[in-house]
Tab-separated table of C-alpha atoms in Angstrom:
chain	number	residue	atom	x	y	z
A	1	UNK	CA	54.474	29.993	-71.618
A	2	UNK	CA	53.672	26.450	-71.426
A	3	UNK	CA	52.344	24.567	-74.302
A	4	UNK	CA	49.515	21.946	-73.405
A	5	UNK	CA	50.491	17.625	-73.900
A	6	UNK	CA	47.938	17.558	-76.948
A	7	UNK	CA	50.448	19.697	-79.118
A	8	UNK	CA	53.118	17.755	-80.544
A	9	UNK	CA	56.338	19.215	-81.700
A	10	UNK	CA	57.298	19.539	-84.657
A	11	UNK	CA	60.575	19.006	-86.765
A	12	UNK	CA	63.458	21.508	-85.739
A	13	UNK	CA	66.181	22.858	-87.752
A	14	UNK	CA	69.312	24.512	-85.825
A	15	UNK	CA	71.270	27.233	-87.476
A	16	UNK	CA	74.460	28.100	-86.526
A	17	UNK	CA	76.571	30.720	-85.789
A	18	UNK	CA	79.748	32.359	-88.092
A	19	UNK	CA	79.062	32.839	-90.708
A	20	UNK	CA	81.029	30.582	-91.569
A	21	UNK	CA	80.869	28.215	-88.203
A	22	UNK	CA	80.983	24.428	-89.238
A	23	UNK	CA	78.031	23.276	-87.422
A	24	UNK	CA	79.391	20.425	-85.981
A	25	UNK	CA	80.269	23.007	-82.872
A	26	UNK	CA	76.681	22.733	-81.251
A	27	UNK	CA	75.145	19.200	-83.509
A	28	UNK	CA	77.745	16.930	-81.359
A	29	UNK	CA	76.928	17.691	-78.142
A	30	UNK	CA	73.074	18.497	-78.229
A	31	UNK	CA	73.096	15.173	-79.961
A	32	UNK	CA	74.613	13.330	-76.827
A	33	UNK	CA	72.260	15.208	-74.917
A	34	UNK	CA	69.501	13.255	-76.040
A	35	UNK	CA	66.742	15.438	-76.737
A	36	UNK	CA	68.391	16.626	-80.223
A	37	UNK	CA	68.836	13.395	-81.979
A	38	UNK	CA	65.969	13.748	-84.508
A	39	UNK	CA	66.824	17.872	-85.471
A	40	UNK	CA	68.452	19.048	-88.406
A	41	UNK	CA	71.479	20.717	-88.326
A	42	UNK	CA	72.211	23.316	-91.001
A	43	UNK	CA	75.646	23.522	-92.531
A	44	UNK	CA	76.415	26.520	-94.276
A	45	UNK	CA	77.283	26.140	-97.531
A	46	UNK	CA	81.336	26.210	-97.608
A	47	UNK	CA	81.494	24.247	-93.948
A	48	UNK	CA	82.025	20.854	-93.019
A	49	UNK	CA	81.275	18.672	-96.031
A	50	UNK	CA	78.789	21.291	-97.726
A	51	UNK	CA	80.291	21.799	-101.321
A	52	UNK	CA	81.007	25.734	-101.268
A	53	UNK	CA	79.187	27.492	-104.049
A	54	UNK	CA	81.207	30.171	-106.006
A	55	UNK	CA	81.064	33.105	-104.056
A	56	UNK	CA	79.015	32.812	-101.189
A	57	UNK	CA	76.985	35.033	-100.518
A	58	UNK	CA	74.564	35.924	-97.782
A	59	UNK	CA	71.905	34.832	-100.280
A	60	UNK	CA	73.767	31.591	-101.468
A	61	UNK	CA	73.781	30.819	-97.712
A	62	UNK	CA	69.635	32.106	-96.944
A	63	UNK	CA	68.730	30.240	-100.383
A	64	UNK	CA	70.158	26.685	-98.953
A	65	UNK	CA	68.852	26.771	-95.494
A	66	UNK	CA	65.165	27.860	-97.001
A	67	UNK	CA	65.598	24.541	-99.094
A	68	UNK	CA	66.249	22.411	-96.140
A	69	UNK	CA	63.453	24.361	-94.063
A	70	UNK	CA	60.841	23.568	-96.287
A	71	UNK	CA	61.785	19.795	-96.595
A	72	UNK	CA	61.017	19.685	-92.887
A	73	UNK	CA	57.891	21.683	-93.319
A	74	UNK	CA	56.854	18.631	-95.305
A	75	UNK	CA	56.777	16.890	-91.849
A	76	UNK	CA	54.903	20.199	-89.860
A	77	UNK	CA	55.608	23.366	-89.021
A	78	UNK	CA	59.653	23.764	-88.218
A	79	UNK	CA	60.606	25.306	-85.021
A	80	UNK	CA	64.213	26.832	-85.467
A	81	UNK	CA	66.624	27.389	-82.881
A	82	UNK	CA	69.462	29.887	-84.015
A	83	UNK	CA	72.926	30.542	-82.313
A	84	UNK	CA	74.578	33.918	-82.799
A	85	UNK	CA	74.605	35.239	-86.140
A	86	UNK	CA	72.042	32.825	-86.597
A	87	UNK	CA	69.444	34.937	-85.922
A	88	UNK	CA	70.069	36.690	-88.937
A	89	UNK	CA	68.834	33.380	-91.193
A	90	UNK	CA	66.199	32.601	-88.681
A	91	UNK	CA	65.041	36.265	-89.334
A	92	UNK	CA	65.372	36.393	-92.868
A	93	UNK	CA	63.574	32.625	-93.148
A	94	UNK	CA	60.663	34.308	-91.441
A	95	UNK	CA	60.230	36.927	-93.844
A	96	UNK	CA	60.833	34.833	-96.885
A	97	UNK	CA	58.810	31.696	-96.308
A	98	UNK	CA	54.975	31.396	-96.342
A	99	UNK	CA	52.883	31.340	-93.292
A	100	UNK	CA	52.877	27.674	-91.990
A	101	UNK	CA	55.813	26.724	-92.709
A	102	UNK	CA	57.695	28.171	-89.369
A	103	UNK	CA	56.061	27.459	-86.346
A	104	UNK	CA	58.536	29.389	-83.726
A	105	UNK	CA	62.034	30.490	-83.904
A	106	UNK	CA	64.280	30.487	-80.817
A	107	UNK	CA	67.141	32.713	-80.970
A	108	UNK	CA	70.098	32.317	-78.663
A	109	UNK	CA	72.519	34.862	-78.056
A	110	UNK	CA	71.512	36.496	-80.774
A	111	UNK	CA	73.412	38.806	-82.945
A	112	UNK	CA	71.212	42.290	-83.141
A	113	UNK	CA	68.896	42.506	-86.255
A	114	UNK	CA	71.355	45.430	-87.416
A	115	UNK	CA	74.487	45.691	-89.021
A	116	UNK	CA	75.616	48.440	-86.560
A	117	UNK	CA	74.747	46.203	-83.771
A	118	UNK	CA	76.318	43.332	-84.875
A	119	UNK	CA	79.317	45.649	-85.175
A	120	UNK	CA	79.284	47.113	-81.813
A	121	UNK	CA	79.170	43.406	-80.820
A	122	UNK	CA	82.459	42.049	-82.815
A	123	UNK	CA	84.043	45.503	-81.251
A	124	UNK	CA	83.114	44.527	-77.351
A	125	UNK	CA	83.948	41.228	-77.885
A	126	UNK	CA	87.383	41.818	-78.913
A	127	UNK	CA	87.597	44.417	-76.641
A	128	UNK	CA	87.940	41.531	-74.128
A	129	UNK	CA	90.998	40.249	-75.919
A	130	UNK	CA	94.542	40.991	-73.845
A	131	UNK	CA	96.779	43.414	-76.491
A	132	UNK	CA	98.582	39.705	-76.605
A	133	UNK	CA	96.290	37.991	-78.201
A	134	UNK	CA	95.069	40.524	-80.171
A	135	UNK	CA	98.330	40.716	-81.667
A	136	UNK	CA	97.609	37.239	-82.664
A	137	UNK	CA	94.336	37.220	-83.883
A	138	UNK	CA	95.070	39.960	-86.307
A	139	UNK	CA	96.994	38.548	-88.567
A	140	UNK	CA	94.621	35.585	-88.841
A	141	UNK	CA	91.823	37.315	-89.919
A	142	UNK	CA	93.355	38.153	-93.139
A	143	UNK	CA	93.870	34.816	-94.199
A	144	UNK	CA	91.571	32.402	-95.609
A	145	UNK	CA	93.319	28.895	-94.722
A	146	UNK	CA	91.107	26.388	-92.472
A	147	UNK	CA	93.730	26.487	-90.353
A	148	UNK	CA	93.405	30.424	-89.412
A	149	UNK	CA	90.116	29.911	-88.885
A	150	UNK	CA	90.611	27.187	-85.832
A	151	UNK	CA	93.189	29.192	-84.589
A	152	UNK	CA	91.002	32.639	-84.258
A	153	UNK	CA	88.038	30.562	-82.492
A	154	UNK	CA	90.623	29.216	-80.020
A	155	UNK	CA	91.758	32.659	-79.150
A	156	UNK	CA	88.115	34.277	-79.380
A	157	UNK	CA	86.691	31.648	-77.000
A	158	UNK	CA	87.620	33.007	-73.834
A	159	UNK	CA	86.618	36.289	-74.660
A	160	UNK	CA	83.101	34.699	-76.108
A	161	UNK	CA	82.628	32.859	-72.996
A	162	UNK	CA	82.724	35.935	-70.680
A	163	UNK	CA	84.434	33.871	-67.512
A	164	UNK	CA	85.813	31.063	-66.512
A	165	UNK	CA	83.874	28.080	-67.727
A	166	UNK	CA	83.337	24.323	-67.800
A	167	UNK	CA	82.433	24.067	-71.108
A	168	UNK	CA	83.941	21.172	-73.137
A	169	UNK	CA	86.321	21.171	-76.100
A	170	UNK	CA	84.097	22.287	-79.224
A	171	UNK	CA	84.991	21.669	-82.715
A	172	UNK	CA	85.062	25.631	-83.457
A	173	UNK	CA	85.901	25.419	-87.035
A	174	UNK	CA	85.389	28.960	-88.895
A	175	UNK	CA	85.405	29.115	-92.816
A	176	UNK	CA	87.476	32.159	-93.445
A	177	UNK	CA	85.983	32.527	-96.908
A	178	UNK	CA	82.782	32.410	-95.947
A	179	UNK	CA	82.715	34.084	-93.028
A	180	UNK	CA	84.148	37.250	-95.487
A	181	UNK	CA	81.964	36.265	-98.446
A	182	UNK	CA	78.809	36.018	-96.351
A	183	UNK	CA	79.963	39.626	-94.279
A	184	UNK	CA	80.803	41.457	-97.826
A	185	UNK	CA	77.066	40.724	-99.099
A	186	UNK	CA	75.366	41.866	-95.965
A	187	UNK	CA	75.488	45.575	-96.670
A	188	UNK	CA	73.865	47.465	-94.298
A	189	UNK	CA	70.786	45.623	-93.271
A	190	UNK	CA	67.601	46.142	-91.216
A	191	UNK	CA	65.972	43.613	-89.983
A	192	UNK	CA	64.024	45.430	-87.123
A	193	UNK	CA	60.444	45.114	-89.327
A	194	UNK	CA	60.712	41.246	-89.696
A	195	UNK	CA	61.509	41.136	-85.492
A	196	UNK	CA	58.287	43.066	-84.845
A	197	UNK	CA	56.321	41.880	-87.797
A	198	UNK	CA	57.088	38.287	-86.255
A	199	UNK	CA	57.295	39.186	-82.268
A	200	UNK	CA	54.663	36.473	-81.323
A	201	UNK	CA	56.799	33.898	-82.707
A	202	UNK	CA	59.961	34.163	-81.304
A	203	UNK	CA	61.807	33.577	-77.986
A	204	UNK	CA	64.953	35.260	-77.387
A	205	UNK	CA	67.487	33.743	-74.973
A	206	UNK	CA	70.535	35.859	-73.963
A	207	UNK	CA	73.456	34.708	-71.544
A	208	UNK	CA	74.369	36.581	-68.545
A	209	UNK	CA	77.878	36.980	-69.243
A	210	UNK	CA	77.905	37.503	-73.073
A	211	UNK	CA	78.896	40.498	-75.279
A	212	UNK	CA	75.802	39.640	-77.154
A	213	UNK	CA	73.563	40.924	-74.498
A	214	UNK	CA	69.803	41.981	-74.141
A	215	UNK	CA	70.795	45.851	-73.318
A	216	UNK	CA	73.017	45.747	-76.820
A	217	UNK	CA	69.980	43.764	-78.921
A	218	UNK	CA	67.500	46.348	-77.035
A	219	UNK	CA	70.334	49.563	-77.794
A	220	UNK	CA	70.376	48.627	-81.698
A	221	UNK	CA	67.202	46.840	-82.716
A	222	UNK	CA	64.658	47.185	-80.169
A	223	UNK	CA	62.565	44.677	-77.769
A	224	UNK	CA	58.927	44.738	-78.821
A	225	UNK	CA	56.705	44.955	-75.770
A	226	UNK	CA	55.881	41.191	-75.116
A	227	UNK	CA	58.240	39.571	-76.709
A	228	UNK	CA	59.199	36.156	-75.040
A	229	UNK	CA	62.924	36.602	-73.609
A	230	UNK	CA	64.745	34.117	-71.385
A	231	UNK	CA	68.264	34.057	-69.641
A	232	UNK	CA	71.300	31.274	-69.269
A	233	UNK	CA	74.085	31.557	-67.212
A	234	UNK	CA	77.492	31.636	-69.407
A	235	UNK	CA	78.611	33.735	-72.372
A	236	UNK	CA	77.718	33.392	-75.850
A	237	UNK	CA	77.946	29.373	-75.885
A	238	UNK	CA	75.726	29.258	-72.670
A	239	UNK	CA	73.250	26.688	-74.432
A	240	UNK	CA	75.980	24.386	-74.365
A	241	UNK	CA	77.317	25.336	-70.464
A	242	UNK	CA	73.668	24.766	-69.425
A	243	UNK	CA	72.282	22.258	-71.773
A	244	UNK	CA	69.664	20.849	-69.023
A	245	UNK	CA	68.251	24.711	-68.834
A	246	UNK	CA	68.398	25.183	-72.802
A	247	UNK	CA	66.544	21.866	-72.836
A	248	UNK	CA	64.166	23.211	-70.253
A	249	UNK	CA	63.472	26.684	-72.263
A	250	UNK	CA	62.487	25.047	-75.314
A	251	UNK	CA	60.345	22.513	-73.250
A	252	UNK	CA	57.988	25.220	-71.898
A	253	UNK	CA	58.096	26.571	-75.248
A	254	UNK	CA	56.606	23.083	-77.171
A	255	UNK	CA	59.819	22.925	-79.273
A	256	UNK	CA	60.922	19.799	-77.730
């Protein structure tokens, strides 16, 4: 799928993973990369500096990233690239905001459109935890502290990864409270109708060694026939292990 020189890109907007995943994760180093300097990167409410709002919610979170969407919009259609769960906002943004304003969503390592199949991916991936650290995550999943939440990405990070890996230090920063605000408000949610309803639009990119793989997205929300899908090497932060091929992807695709 290559886009012809005429057609010039539009503004981006990245979502990020979590919920509750400070941002800052996957803005520093596509930002050194180069290609990424003029995208905006969505903080969840709660994260980084984002003042939390009181709960969050799912919707607290989808109601401030369609805000910042459609300021883009003012400059074009927005291409989004999503990370992990992600996909769920770039999903629900489709569905909510009027044609135009979205010109393409990229999803990477997507969480599945379903709440069973994000599920059965939170099971395999700590299914690749020893019983050690296990033992040590547990605990820090109950609490709430800023602190817990470093300390569970630093233990979940080989697991996420898949193998042995180059990838750099990342500022993995989860917000316990929003992570369990955001996951409470869910429910049980479908988004298989928006994912076909918006097929044509989308590009998929899953990484050969992640939990979050095609054959789980295909087992739990389907792959409708045509739909753009690519591959990186790496786990689930294979964007960042391969950032020349992620740049690549989203060059054939006109988002860059």
């Amino acid at each position: 799928m290559t886009v012809s020189p005429q057609d010039r890109p539009g503004p981006v907007v990245f979502l990020g993973g979590g919920p509750g995943l400070a941002v800052a994760y996957a803005a520093d180093p596509l930002r050194r990369a180069g290609f990424a300097e003029g995208w905006a990167f969505f903080e969840q409410p709660g994260c980084g500096d984002s003042a939390p709002p009181d709960p969050v919610t799912a919707q607290t979170v989808l109601d401030a990233a369609a805000t910042l969407v459609a300021e883009r919009a003012e400059e074009g259609a927005v291409s989004l690239v999503a990370h992990s769960w992600g996909a769920w906002l770039a999903l629900a943004l489709l569905d909510r905001l009027p044609p135009g304003r979205i010109a393409r969503a990229v999803l990477l390592h997507p969480a599945p459109p379903t709440r069973a199949g994000r599920d059965a991916g939170v099971a395999a991936l700590f299914a690749r935890l020893s019983p050690e650290a296990m033992g040590r995550a547990a605990p820090l999943m109950a609490r709430t502290d800023a602190e817990a939440g470093r300390a569970i990405m630093a233990i979940l990070l080989p697991a996420y990864c898949g193998r042995p890996t180059d990838l750099p230090d990342l500022d993995l920063a989860l917000v316990p409270p929003v992570y369990h605000g955001v996951s409470a408000s869910l429910g049980d949610d479908d988004q298989r109708g928006i994912l076909a309803a918006h097929a044509g639009r989308l590009t998929l990119v899953f990484g050969e060694a992640d939990v979050f793989s095609h054959d789980l997205y295909a087992q739990h929300g389907g792959v409708p026939a045509g739909l753009d899908v690519a591959t990186l090497p790496g786990g689930h932060f294979g964007f960042l292990e391969d950032v020349a091929g992620f740049e690549a992807i989203l060059r054939r695709r006109g988002v860059i």
